[in-house]
Coordinates of C-alpha atoms in Angstrom, one line a residue:
Chain A
M1 CA 80.2 52.9 17.5
P2 CA 78.6 56.4 17.0
A3 CA 76.9 57.9 20.0
Q4 CA 73.3 57.4 20.4
A5 CA 71.4 60.5 19.2
N6 CA 68.6 61.8 21.3
A7 CA 66.2 61.3 18.4
N8 CA 67.0 57.6 18.5
V9 CA 66.1 57.5 22.2
I10 CA 63.0 59.5 21.6
A11 CA 62.0 57.2 18.8
L12 CA 62.7 54.1 21.0
Q13 CA 60.4 55.5 23.5
L14 CA 57.7 56.3 21.1
E15 CA 57.9 52.8 19.8
K16 CA 57.3 51.4 23.4
V17 CA 54.1 53.4 23.6
R18 CA 53.0 53.0 20.1
D19 CA 50.3 50.5 20.6
K20 CA 48.7 52.8 23.2
V21 CA 48.1 55.6 20.8
P22 CA 44.8 54.1 19.3
L23 CA 43.5 53.7 23.0
L24 CA 44.4 57.2 23.9
Y25 CA 42.5 58.4 20.8
E26 CA 39.4 56.2 21.0
R27 CA 38.2 56.7 24.3
D28 CA 34.7 57.7 23.9
D29 CA 34.3 60.5 26.2
I30 CA 34.0 63.3 23.5
L31 CA 31.5 63.4 20.8
L32 CA 33.9 62.5 17.9
T33 CA 34.9 59.2 19.4
M34 CA 31.4 58.5 20.6
I35 CA 30.7 58.3 16.9
Q36 CA 31.8 54.7 16.0
Q37 CA 34.2 53.9 13.2
R38 CA 32.1 52.2 10.8
G39 CA 33.0 49.6 8.1
D40 CA 29.8 49.4 6.3
I41 CA 30.6 51.9 3.7
E42 CA 32.4 51.1 0.4
R43 CA 35.8 52.4 -0.4
V44 CA 35.9 53.3 -4.2
S45 CA 39.2 55.1 -4.4
S46 CA 42.0 56.3 -2.2
R47 CA 39.9 59.4 -1.2
N48 CA 36.3 58.7 -1.8
M49 CA 33.8 56.4 0.1
R50 CA 30.3 55.6 -1.0
L51 CA 27.3 55.5 1.2
P52 CA 24.3 54.0 -0.4
L53 CA 21.0 55.7 0.8
Q54 CA 17.6 54.5 0.3
V55 CA 15.9 57.7 -0.6
N56 CA 12.4 56.5 -1.7
P57 CA 10.5 53.3 -1.0
G58 CA 9.4 51.2 -4.1
G59 CA 6.1 49.6 -5.1
K60 CA 2.8 51.0 -6.3
A61 CA -0.2 50.3 -4.0
G62 CA -3.8 50.7 -5.0
S63 CA -7.0 49.0 -5.8
Y64 CA -7.8 47.2 -9.1
N65 CA -10.7 45.9 -11.0
A66 CA -10.5 42.0 -11.0
D67 CA -13.1 42.0 -13.7
G68 CA -10.4 42.2 -16.5
G69 CA -9.0 45.5 -15.1
D70 CA -5.3 46.6 -15.6
L71 CA -3.3 46.1 -12.5
G72 CA -0.7 48.7 -13.7
R73 CA 3.1 48.9 -13.5
G74 CA 5.3 48.7 -10.4
S75 CA 8.4 50.6 -9.2
G76 CA 11.4 49.7 -7.2
T77 CA 13.2 51.4 -4.2
Q78 CA 15.1 54.4 -5.2
Y79 CA 18.6 54.6 -4.1
D80 CA 21.2 57.4 -4.3
V81 CA 24.8 57.4 -3.2
A82 CA 26.3 59.9 -0.8
Q83 CA 30.0 60.3 -1.1
V84 CA 32.5 60.9 1.8
S85 CA 36.0 62.1 1.3
P86 CA 38.2 61.6 4.3
I87 CA 40.3 64.5 5.4
F88 CA 44.0 64.1 6.6
F89 CA 44.6 65.6 10.0
R90 CA 48.0 65.8 11.7
F91 CA 49.3 67.0 15.0
A92 CA 52.8 68.0 15.2
I93 CA 54.8 67.7 18.5
E94 CA 58.4 69.1 18.8
I95 CA 60.7 68.1 21.6
T96 CA 63.8 70.4 22.0
K97 CA 67.3 69.5 22.9
L98 CA 66.8 71.1 26.1
V99 CA 64.8 67.9 27.2
E100 CA 67.9 65.9 26.9
Y101 CA 70.0 68.5 28.8
A102 CA 67.3 69.1 31.5
T103 CA 67.0 65.3 32.0
N104 CA 70.7 64.4 31.7
G105 CA 69.8 62.4 28.8
K106 CA 69.1 59.4 31.1
E107 CA 66.7 56.9 29.5
R108 CA 64.2 56.9 32.1
S109 CA 63.8 60.9 31.9
V110 CA 63.6 60.8 28.2
E111 CA 61.0 58.0 28.6
N112 CA 59.0 60.2 30.7
A113 CA 59.3 63.2 28.7
A114 CA 58.2 61.2 25.5
K115 CA 55.4 59.6 27.4
R116 CA 54.2 63.1 28.7
E117 CA 54.4 64.5 25.2
V118 CA 52.4 61.8 23.7
A119 CA 49.7 61.9 26.3
N120 CA 49.5 65.8 26.2
G121 CA 49.7 65.8 22.4
M122 CA 46.8 63.2 22.0
R123 CA 44.8 65.2 24.5
Q124 CA 45.3 68.4 22.5
F125 CA 44.6 66.6 19.3
R126 CA 41.4 65.0 20.4
A127 CA 40.4 68.6 21.7
F128 CA 41.1 70.1 18.2
L129 CA 39.2 67.4 16.4
D130 CA 36.2 67.7 18.8
K131 CA 36.2 71.4 18.2
L132 CA 35.9 70.6 14.4
M133 CA 33.0 68.4 15.1
Q134 CA 31.0 71.3 16.2
T135 CA 31.4 73.2 12.9
A136 CA 29.6 73.1 9.5
G137 CA 32.4 71.4 7.5
N138 CA 34.2 74.5 6.3
G139 CA 36.8 74.7 9.0
V140 CA 35.3 77.8 10.4
L141 CA 36.4 78.1 14.1
G142 CA 34.9 81.5 14.8
T143 CA 33.8 84.8 13.5
I144 CA 35.5 88.1 14.3
S145 CA 33.1 90.6 15.6
S146 CA 35.8 93.4 16.1
V147 CA 39.4 93.9 15.9
S148 CA 41.5 96.0 18.1
G149 CA 45.2 95.8 17.5
N150 CA 46.1 92.2 18.0
T151 CA 42.9 91.4 19.8
F152 CA 39.9 89.8 18.1
T153 CA 36.6 89.9 19.9
M154 CA 34.6 86.9 18.6
T155 CA 31.0 86.4 17.9
I156 CA 28.9 84.0 19.9
P157 CA 28.6 81.4 18.8
Y158 CA 31.2 80.0 19.0
G159 CA 33.1 82.9 20.7
A160 CA 36.6 81.9 21.4
A161 CA 35.7 78.4 22.3
L162 CA 37.2 76.6 19.3
V163 CA 40.8 77.9 19.4
Y164 CA 43.6 77.3 21.9
P165 CA 46.8 79.2 22.7
G166 CA 49.8 78.2 20.4
Q167 CA 47.3 77.2 17.6
T168 CA 48.1 78.3 14.1
I169 CA 45.0 79.8 12.5
Q170 CA 44.2 81.5 9.2
I171 CA 41.9 84.4 8.5
Y172 CA 39.4 84.4 5.6
D173 CA 37.0 87.0 4.4
T174 CA 33.4 86.4 5.3
T175 CA 32.6 84.6 2.0
L176 CA 35.5 82.3 2.5
T177 CA 37.2 83.4 -0.8
T178 CA 40.2 85.3 0.3
N179 CA 42.8 83.8 2.6
R180 CA 44.2 86.9 4.1
N181 CA 47.3 85.2 5.6
I182 CA 48.3 83.8 2.2
A183 CA 47.6 87.2 0.7
A184 CA 49.8 89.0 3.2
S185 CA 52.2 86.1 3.6
V186 CA 52.1 86.1 7.3
V187 CA 51.5 83.2 9.8
T188 CA 49.0 83.9 12.7
T189 CA 49.3 82.0 15.9
V190 CA 46.9 82.5 18.8
Q191 CA 48.5 83.8 22.0
T192 CA 45.5 83.8 24.4
A193 CA 41.9 82.8 24.3
D194 CA 39.1 83.4 26.7
P195 CA 36.2 81.4 25.8
I196 CA 34.2 82.0 29.1
T197 CA 34.1 85.6 29.8
T198 CA 35.3 88.1 27.1
Q199 CA 35.3 85.9 24.1
Q200 CA 38.6 87.5 22.9
I201 CA 41.6 86.1 21.4
T202 CA 45.0 87.7 21.0
V203 CA 47.3 86.7 18.1
D204 CA 50.8 87.6 17.2
N205 CA 50.3 88.7 13.7
V206 CA 47.2 90.2 12.1
P207 CA 47.4 90.0 8.2
S208 CA 46.6 93.2 6.5
G209 CA 43.0 93.7 5.5
T210 CA 41.5 91.9 8.6
V211 CA 38.1 93.3 9.4
A212 CA 35.1 92.4 11.5
T213 CA 32.9 89.7 10.0
D214 CA 36.1 87.8 8.9
V215 CA 36.3 84.2 9.8
I216 CA 38.9 82.1 11.4
V217 CA 39.8 78.8 10.0
H218 CA 42.3 76.1 11.0
D219 CA 45.7 75.6 9.6
G220 CA 46.2 73.4 6.6
L221 CA 43.1 74.6 4.6
S222 CA 43.6 76.6 1.4
G223 CA 41.7 78.0 -1.5
A224 CA 38.3 79.3 -1.7
Q225 CA 35.4 77.4 0.1
P226 CA 37.7 75.1 2.1
V227 CA 36.3 71.6 3.2
S228 CA 37.1 70.3 6.6
L229 CA 35.5 67.9 8.9
F230 CA 31.8 67.5 8.5
G231 CA 30.7 68.5 11.9
I232 CA 27.2 68.7 13.7
K233 CA 26.2 71.9 11.8
Y234 CA 26.9 70.2 8.5
H235 CA 24.7 67.1 9.1
Q236 CA 22.1 68.7 11.4
N237 CA 21.0 71.3 9.1
N238 CA 17.4 72.3 7.8
A239 CA 18.7 73.9 4.5
T240 CA 17.1 73.0 1.3
T241 CA 19.7 74.3 -1.0
G242 CA 23.5 73.5 -1.4
T243 CA 25.0 70.0 -1.1
W244 CA 25.1 67.3 1.5
L245 CA 27.7 64.5 1.0
N246 CA 27.7 65.4 -2.7
L247 CA 23.9 65.2 -3.0
N248 CA 21.9 68.2 -4.0
R249 CA 19.7 69.1 -1.1
A250 CA 17.2 70.5 -3.4
N251 CA 16.6 67.0 -4.8
Y252 CA 15.6 65.5 -1.4
P253 CA 14.4 68.6 0.6
V254 CA 12.5 66.6 3.2
L255 CA 14.9 63.7 3.6
L256 CA 17.9 65.7 4.2
Q257 CA 16.4 68.3 6.4
T258 CA 17.0 68.1 10.1
P259 CA 14.0 69.3 12.2
R260 CA 14.7 72.6 13.7
V261 CA 13.1 74.7 16.6
N262 CA 14.0 78.3 16.4
A263 CA 14.2 79.7 19.9
G264 CA 14.3 83.3 18.6
N265 CA 17.0 84.4 21.3
A266 CA 14.8 83.2 24.2
A267 CA 15.9 81.1 27.0
L268 CA 15.6 77.3 26.9
T269 CA 12.3 76.1 28.1
P270 CA 10.7 72.6 28.5
A271 CA 8.3 73.5 25.7
A272 CA 11.1 74.0 23.2
V273 CA 12.7 70.8 24.1
R274 CA 9.5 68.9 23.6
L275 CA 8.9 70.6 20.4
A276 CA 12.2 69.4 19.2
I277 CA 11.8 65.9 20.5
N278 CA 8.3 65.6 19.0
K279 CA 9.5 66.6 15.6
V280 CA 11.7 63.5 15.5
R281 CA 8.9 61.3 16.8
K282 CA 6.3 62.6 14.3
A283 CA 8.9 62.1 11.4
L284 CA 10.3 58.5 12.5
G285 CA 7.7 57.1 14.8
I286 CA 6.6 57.8 18.2
N287 CA 8.9 55.4 19.9
H288 CA 11.9 56.3 17.9
L289 CA 13.7 58.0 20.8
A290 CA 15.6 55.3 22.4
K291 CA 19.0 56.1 21.1
L292 CA 18.9 60.0 21.1
I293 CA 21.2 62.0 23.2
A294 CA 21.0 65.8 23.9
Y295 CA 24.2 67.3 23.1
M296 CA 24.9 70.8 24.3
A297 CA 27.3 73.4 25.6
V298 CA 27.8 73.7 29.3
E299 CA 25.9 77.0 29.1
Q300 CA 22.8 75.4 27.9
E301 CA 23.2 72.6 30.5
H302 CA 23.3 75.4 33.0
A303 CA 20.2 76.9 31.6
W304 CA 18.4 73.7 31.9
E305 CA 19.5 73.5 35.5
N306 CA 18.2 76.9 36.0
L307 CA 14.8 75.8 35.2
G308 CA 14.9 73.9 38.5
I309 CA 13.6 70.6 37.3
T310 CA 16.7 68.5 37.1
V311 CA 19.3 67.2 39.4
S312 CA 22.3 69.5 39.6
Q313 CA 25.7 68.1 38.8
I314 CA 26.9 69.4 42.1
I315 CA 24.5 67.2 44.1
K316 CA 27.4 64.7 43.9
E317 CA 29.6 67.1 45.8
G318 CA 26.8 68.4 48.2
G319 CA 25.3 65.0 48.8
S320 CA 25.7 62.7 51.6
G321 CA 28.7 60.7 50.4
G322 CA 29.7 58.1 47.9
G323 CA 28.9 55.2 50.0
N324 CA 25.2 55.6 49.5
D325 CA 23.7 53.4 46.9
L326 CA 21.3 56.2 45.9
D327 CA 24.2 58.1 44.7
L328 CA 24.5 55.7 41.7
L329 CA 21.3 57.2 40.4
F330 CA 23.1 60.4 39.8
T331 CA 26.0 59.1 37.9
G332 CA 25.7 60.3 34.4
R333 CA 22.0 60.1 34.4
K334 CA 21.1 63.8 34.0
T335 CA 18.4 63.9 31.3
M336 CA 16.5 66.5 29.3
S337 CA 12.8 65.4 29.1
G338 CA 14.1 61.9 29.5
I339 CA 17.0 62.2 26.8
P340 CA 20.5 61.6 28.2
I341 CA 22.5 64.9 28.2
K342 CA 26.0 65.0 26.9
S343 CA 27.6 68.5 27.3
S344 CA 30.9 69.9 26.0
V345 CA 32.8 73.1 26.5
N346 CA 33.3 73.1 22.8
A347 CA 29.6 72.8 21.6
D348 CA 27.7 75.8 20.2
Q349 CA 26.6 78.0 23.3
T350 CA 23.3 78.8 21.7
R351 CA 22.1 75.3 20.5
V352 CA 20.9 72.0 21.6
D353 CA 21.3 69.1 19.4
F354 CA 19.3 65.8 19.6
L355 CA 21.5 63.3 18.0
D356 CA 20.9 59.6 17.2
L357 CA 24.4 58.4 17.1
S358 CA 23.4 55.0 15.6
H359 CA 23.0 56.7 12.3
W360 CA 26.4 58.4 12.5
G361 CA 29.8 57.1 11.6
R362 CA 33.3 57.7 10.8
A363 CA 34.8 56.7 7.6
V364 CA 38.4 56.1 8.3
L365 CA 41.1 55.9 5.6
K366 CA 44.0 56.0 8.0
D367 CA 43.9 55.0 11.5
I368 CA 45.5 57.1 14.1
D369 CA 49.2 56.5 14.6
F370 CA 52.6 58.2 14.3
Y371 CA 53.4 59.5 10.9
E372 CA 56.1 57.2 9.6
V373 CA 58.6 57.4 6.7
N374 CA 60.8 54.5 6.1
G375 CA 60.4 53.3 9.5
N376 CA 61.2 56.5 11.2
T377 CA 58.7 58.3 13.3
V378 CA 61.0 61.0 14.7
F379 CA 62.5 63.5 12.5
P380 CA 65.2 66.3 12.9
I381 CA 64.4 69.9 12.4
Y382 CA 66.6 71.9 10.1
G383 CA 67.6 75.4 11.0
A384 CA 67.3 78.4 8.6
S385 CA 71.2 77.9 7.7
G386 CA 70.4 74.3 6.5
G387 CA 72.2 72.9 9.5
I388 CA 70.5 70.8 12.2
A389 CA 68.3 72.6 14.7
A390 CA 68.2 71.6 18.3
S391 CA 65.0 69.9 18.3
Y392 CA 63.1 66.8 16.9
I393 CA 59.6 66.5 15.7
F394 CA 57.1 63.7 15.5
Y395 CA 53.4 63.6 14.3
F396 CA 50.2 61.9 14.9
D397 CA 48.2 61.6 11.7
T398 CA 44.8 60.2 10.7
A399 CA 42.4 60.5 7.8
F400 CA 38.7 60.3 8.3
Q401 CA 35.4 61.9 7.6
V402 CA 32.2 61.9 9.8
W403 CA 28.9 61.0 8.1
S404 CA 25.4 60.4 8.9
D405 CA 22.9 58.3 6.9
S406 CA 19.8 60.0 8.3
P407 CA 19.7 63.6 8.9
R408 CA 16.0 63.4 9.8
S409 CA 16.7 61.2 12.8
G410 CA 17.8 64.2 14.9
A411 CA 16.6 67.7 15.7
Y412 CA 18.0 70.9 17.1
I413 CA 17.1 74.0 19.0
D414 CA 19.2 77.1 17.9
T415 CA 19.4 80.8 18.6
L416 CA 18.9 80.2 22.3
A417 CA 19.8 82.9 24.7
R418 CA 22.7 82.0 27.1
P419 CA 21.8 82.3 30.8
T420 CA 23.0 85.4 32.6
G421 CA 26.4 85.6 33.9
Y422 CA 28.2 84.6 30.7
Chain B
M1 CA -48.0 34.9 27.2
L2 CA -46.1 33.0 24.2
A3 CA -45.9 36.5 22.5
A4 CA -44.5 38.0 25.5
R5 CA -41.8 35.3 26.0
S6 CA -41.0 35.7 22.3
L7 CA -40.6 39.4 22.7
V8 CA -38.2 39.0 25.7
L9 CA -36.2 36.5 23.8
H10 CA -35.9 38.9 20.9
L11 CA -34.9 41.7 23.1
L12 CA -32.2 39.6 24.8
Y13 CA -31.0 38.5 21.4
F14 CA -30.9 42.0 20.2
L15 CA -28.9 43.2 23.3
Y16 CA -26.5 40.2 22.6
L17 CA -26.0 41.3 19.2
I18 CA -25.2 44.8 20.3
Y19 CA -22.8 43.5 22.8
L20 CA -21.1 41.3 20.1
I21 CA -20.9 44.2 17.7
S22 CA -19.5 46.6 20.3
S23 CA -16.9 44.0 21.4
I24 CA -15.7 43.5 17.9
G25 CA -15.5 47.2 17.0
M26 CA -13.5 48.1 20.2
I27 CA -10.0 48.0 19.9
Q28 CA -8.2 47.9 23.3
V29 CA -4.6 48.9 23.4
I30 CA -3.0 46.7 26.1
R31 CA -0.2 48.6 27.9
E32 CA 1.5 47.8 31.0
K33 CA 0.0 50.5 33.3
H34 CA 0.8 51.1 37.0
D35 CA -0.5 53.6 39.4
T36 CA 1.7 55.3 41.7
P37 CA 1.6 53.7 45.3
E38 CA -0.3 55.9 47.7
N39 CA 2.5 55.8 50.2
V40 CA 4.9 57.1 47.5
A41 CA 2.8 59.9 46.6
R42 CA 2.4 60.9 50.3
R43 CA 6.1 60.8 50.9
L44 CA 6.8 62.9 47.8
S45 CA 4.2 65.4 48.7
L46 CA 5.7 65.8 52.3
A47 CA 9.3 66.0 50.8
G48 CA 8.5 68.6 48.0
G49 CA 5.3 70.4 49.3
V50 CA 2.3 71.5 47.3
N51 CA 1.6 74.0 44.6
R52 CA -0.8 76.8 44.5
Y53 CA -3.6 74.4 43.5
G54 CA -2.9 72.1 46.4
E55 CA -1.4 69.5 44.3
P56 CA 1.9 68.0 45.0
N57 CA 5.1 69.7 43.5
Y58 CA 6.5 66.3 42.8
R59 CA 4.8 63.2 41.5
V60 CA 6.0 59.9 40.1
V61 CA 4.4 58.4 37.1
W62 CA 4.8 55.3 35.1
G63 CA 6.0 55.7 31.5
W64 CA 3.0 54.2 30.0
N65 CA 0.6 56.1 32.1
R66 CA 2.1 59.4 31.1
L67 CA 0.6 60.7 28.0
G68 CA 1.0 64.1 26.3
W69 CA -0.3 66.0 23.4
I70 CA 1.9 65.8 20.1
G71 CA 0.4 67.6 17.1
G72 CA 1.4 68.2 13.6
K73 CA 2.2 66.1 10.5
F74 CA 2.6 62.6 11.5
E75 CA 4.5 60.2 9.0
D76 CA 3.3 56.8 10.0
R77 CA 5.7 54.1 9.0
D78 CA 5.7 50.2 8.8
A79 CA 8.2 48.1 10.9
A80 CA 10.8 48.4 7.9
G81 CA 10.5 52.2 8.1
N82 CA 8.6 52.6 4.9
L83 CA 6.2 55.4 4.8
L84 CA 2.5 54.4 5.0
R85 CA 0.6 57.6 5.2
E86 CA 0.9 61.2 6.3
V87 CA -1.7 62.7 8.5
V88 CA -2.1 66.1 10.2
E89 CA -3.7 65.7 13.7
L90 CA -3.3 65.9 17.5
R91 CA -2.5 62.7 19.1
W92 CA -2.4 61.6 22.8
E93 CA 0.9 59.7 23.1
P94 CA 3.4 58.5 25.7
K95 CA 5.3 61.7 26.8
Y96 CA 8.7 60.1 27.6
P97 CA 10.7 57.7 25.5
Q98 CA 11.3 55.3 28.5
V99 CA 7.7 53.9 28.7
N100 CA 8.7 51.0 31.2
R101 CA 10.3 53.1 33.8
W102 CA 9.2 55.3 36.6
H103 CA 9.5 59.0 36.1
V104 CA 9.8 61.7 38.7
E105 CA 8.1 64.9 37.5
R106 CA 7.9 68.5 39.0
W107 CA 5.1 70.8 38.6
V108 CA 6.0 74.0 36.5
P109 CA 3.7 77.0 36.9
P110 CA 1.9 78.2 33.8
E111 CA 3.8 81.5 33.7
A112 CA 6.9 79.6 32.9
Y113 CA 5.3 78.8 29.5
G114 CA 4.8 82.5 28.7
S115 CA 1.4 83.8 27.8
P116 CA -1.1 81.8 25.8
A117 CA -0.5 83.9 22.8
T118 CA 3.4 83.2 23.0
W119 CA 2.6 79.5 23.5
Y120 CA 0.5 79.3 20.4
S121 CA 2.8 81.5 18.5
Q122 CA 5.7 79.2 19.2
T123 CA 3.9 75.9 18.9
I124 CA 1.4 76.1 16.1
E125 CA 2.4 74.0 13.2
R126 CA 0.8 74.4 9.8
A127 CA 0.7 71.5 7.5
G128 CA -1.9 70.3 4.8
G129 CA -3.8 73.5 5.2
K130 CA -4.4 72.7 8.9
S131 CA -3.0 74.5 11.9
V132 CA -2.3 72.3 14.9
A133 CA -0.8 73.1 18.2
A134 CA 2.1 70.9 18.4
L135 CA 2.1 70.6 22.2
G136 CA -1.7 70.8 22.6
P137 CA -3.5 73.6 24.5
Y138 CA -1.9 76.1 26.7
P139 CA -1.1 74.7 30.1
D140 CA -3.2 77.1 32.1
R141 CA -2.8 75.1 35.3
G142 CA 0.9 74.6 34.8
E143 CA 2.3 71.2 33.7
Y144 CA 4.4 68.5 35.2
E145 CA 7.7 68.3 33.6
H146 CA 10.3 65.4 33.7
C147 CA 13.1 65.6 36.2
F148 CA 14.4 62.2 36.5
T149 CA 13.9 58.6 35.2
L150 CA 14.3 56.0 37.8
Q151 CA 16.8 53.6 36.5
G152 CA 20.2 52.2 37.3
P153 CA 23.5 53.6 35.8
R154 CA 23.3 51.4 32.9
G155 CA 19.6 52.1 32.3
E156 CA 18.4 49.1 34.0
F157 CA 15.0 49.0 35.7
L158 CA 14.8 50.2 39.2
Q159 CA 11.8 49.6 41.4
L160 CA 10.1 52.3 42.9
T161 CA 10.4 52.9 46.7
P162 CA 9.4 55.9 48.8
T163 CA 13.0 56.3 50.1
I164 CA 14.4 56.6 46.5
V165 CA 11.7 59.2 45.3
A166 CA 12.1 61.2 48.6
Y167 CA 15.9 61.3 48.0
V168 CA 15.4 62.5 44.4
A169 CA 13.0 65.2 45.4
H170 CA 15.4 66.3 48.1
A171 CA 18.2 66.3 45.7
I172 CA 16.3 68.5 43.3
E173 CA 15.2 70.9 46.0
W174 CA 18.6 71.1 47.3
S175 CA 19.9 71.9 43.6
R176 CA 17.3 74.6 43.5
G177 CA 18.6 76.1 46.6
Q178 CA 22.2 76.6 45.2
G179 CA 22.9 79.8 43.6
S180 CA 23.1 79.9 39.7
A181 CA 26.8 80.9 40.0
K182 CA 27.6 78.0 42.2
Q183 CA 25.8 75.7 39.7
R184 CA 27.7 77.2 36.8
A185 CA 31.0 76.8 38.6
G186 CA 30.2 73.3 39.4
L187 CA 29.6 72.5 35.7
Y188 CA 33.1 73.9 34.7
E189 CA 34.7 72.2 37.7
R190 CA 33.1 68.9 36.3
E191 CA 34.6 69.7 32.8
E192 CA 38.0 70.2 34.3
R193 CA 37.8 67.2 36.4
E194 CA 36.9 65.0 33.4
D195 CA 39.9 66.6 31.5
R196 CA 42.3 65.9 34.5
A197 CA 40.8 62.4 34.6
Y198 CA 41.7 61.9 31.0
E199 CA 45.2 63.1 31.5
Q200 CA 45.8 60.8 34.5
W201 CA 44.2 57.9 32.6
A202 CA 46.5 58.6 29.8
Y203 CA 49.6 58.8 31.8
D204 CA 48.7 55.4 33.6
L205 CA 48.2 53.9 30.2
M206 CA 51.7 55.0 29.1
D207 CA 53.2 53.7 32.3
D208 CA 51.6 50.3 31.5
S209 CA 53.7 50.3 28.4
V210 CA 57.0 50.1 29.9
P211 CA 58.7 47.4 31.9
A212 CA 58.6 47.2 35.7
M213 CA 61.2 49.5 37.4
H214 CA 61.5 51.1 33.9
G215 CA 63.9 48.4 32.7
L216 CA 66.6 49.2 35.3
P217 CA 68.5 46.3 36.8
F218 CA 67.6 45.3 40.4
V219 CA 68.8 42.8 42.9
T220 CA 67.0 40.7 45.4
V221 CA 67.8 41.5 49.0
K222 CA 68.1 38.4 51.1

């Protein structure tokens, strides 16, 4: 009987936790997973899903002459179809042979190592996807404002918030036409990222031709004008040109426009918040606010706290103790003019989005799971010589796209100043 | 005598008709309104102090009672969401979405809204050939802004009591007393705490998927 390979042990451990993977993924504590997976869209091919939209009401109203007058013709409701193409995402995790040596190959130790890698990997994968949720659908994770050796200083927003150390990135020119990494045949990996103070990232390789105004996109994209996850800035957009879910925005300039308040680089004020909220109310009805959330970066939550009209988060630490029933009032109830706040370290630091998540959904083509080939989920790595390398690899993969059936059901404030100290 | 009686009857009938017409023409919007109890207002005033006009810094209002200006182009829709009409005007509408809850508000001085010129430059909306101040006139005596909606952790109704509102006012004042740097640090700490909570939850979830004692054999000690 051949000796049991470490890959087999790892695979065995992964199988034990396989049913937990969706649970790890779906916990609704980040914006991506707060958007529900929805089945009310029609799958038309392996890649496309159709989302019927009622774009104009039907019927012709008017008065008529009952004394033999012509009542005229009618009309029906006008529909159009938005199309959603799920994108495949993967997260690769490698375990080296050292794990086996370091743990003496005992099953329990390998089990612990496998569990740890699954939990850590899922945390990182969710963070990656949540970062993509902040973007405009083109995979751009940041814009370079200056290059100094292997250090990029990044433009706010997003600064260095959407990358993480160890991530493979690609650099495109500002028009998203030239992939500098492919042109120079180099791979660029993030070494360090400071999303709070300096907004700088360091990388191992800078492809030739990289200049300020270039943009960083995630690994796996290719060609000009790449398409990635349709994030907040894709759906919450007041543009009247271009396309939205394959619909021409120019055909429905009002319906597809999200109300916007331009803060003009000023600090967040209650007036700006009310302006944004009222735009939704005017468009959709005065009482149409029940499901809105105010989604923002921690910086803008801090700006709101600085106004001194809300209960600071640290009240929980500074308060009189957890036994008090009144403390319940403060559990997750911080609001912005009555709209519940959801903040994130990944969100655009200069923006506040009011989202009605009941109009958002995830079109899922493949549920989250381990990537599998003929029943195998763990694969050996081959060295440059063609021989076996001392490590194993497994993947999470999923295919989905995010859609909204009513861009007008939200609003946003942009070009906000960040509070001092950032 | 008869003529005088007839005149009085006609006058009474005329007044009755006016009453009937005015009753029919008047549409009364029925809303559940509540005034803030006096003892709550007093307690808040003591807890939060008064502003430069001698008015309390904090107050509690019932959602249906709290109206505010909303101006611009309204799209009135029927129950099915179909567009009925578009009209440009200034309306006096409930300010907060939770109309059946108590809200704690704090007074904000007028200077916090900038100058009147800035206010109008930021809030004027032009539609249909009209210009309307989307938030109404400049708040030259300041304005009460939303601090807190009194409701339970799951959004359920919570009755107003003086103790609760005083606690909320103290909490807000306490928060205002904290430095900006401390508040900022608190927010980042919360994010890290939530990240760690996910990590711990994930490890626990993973542990649930393996057998007790990690499948190792064990014996019962007698």
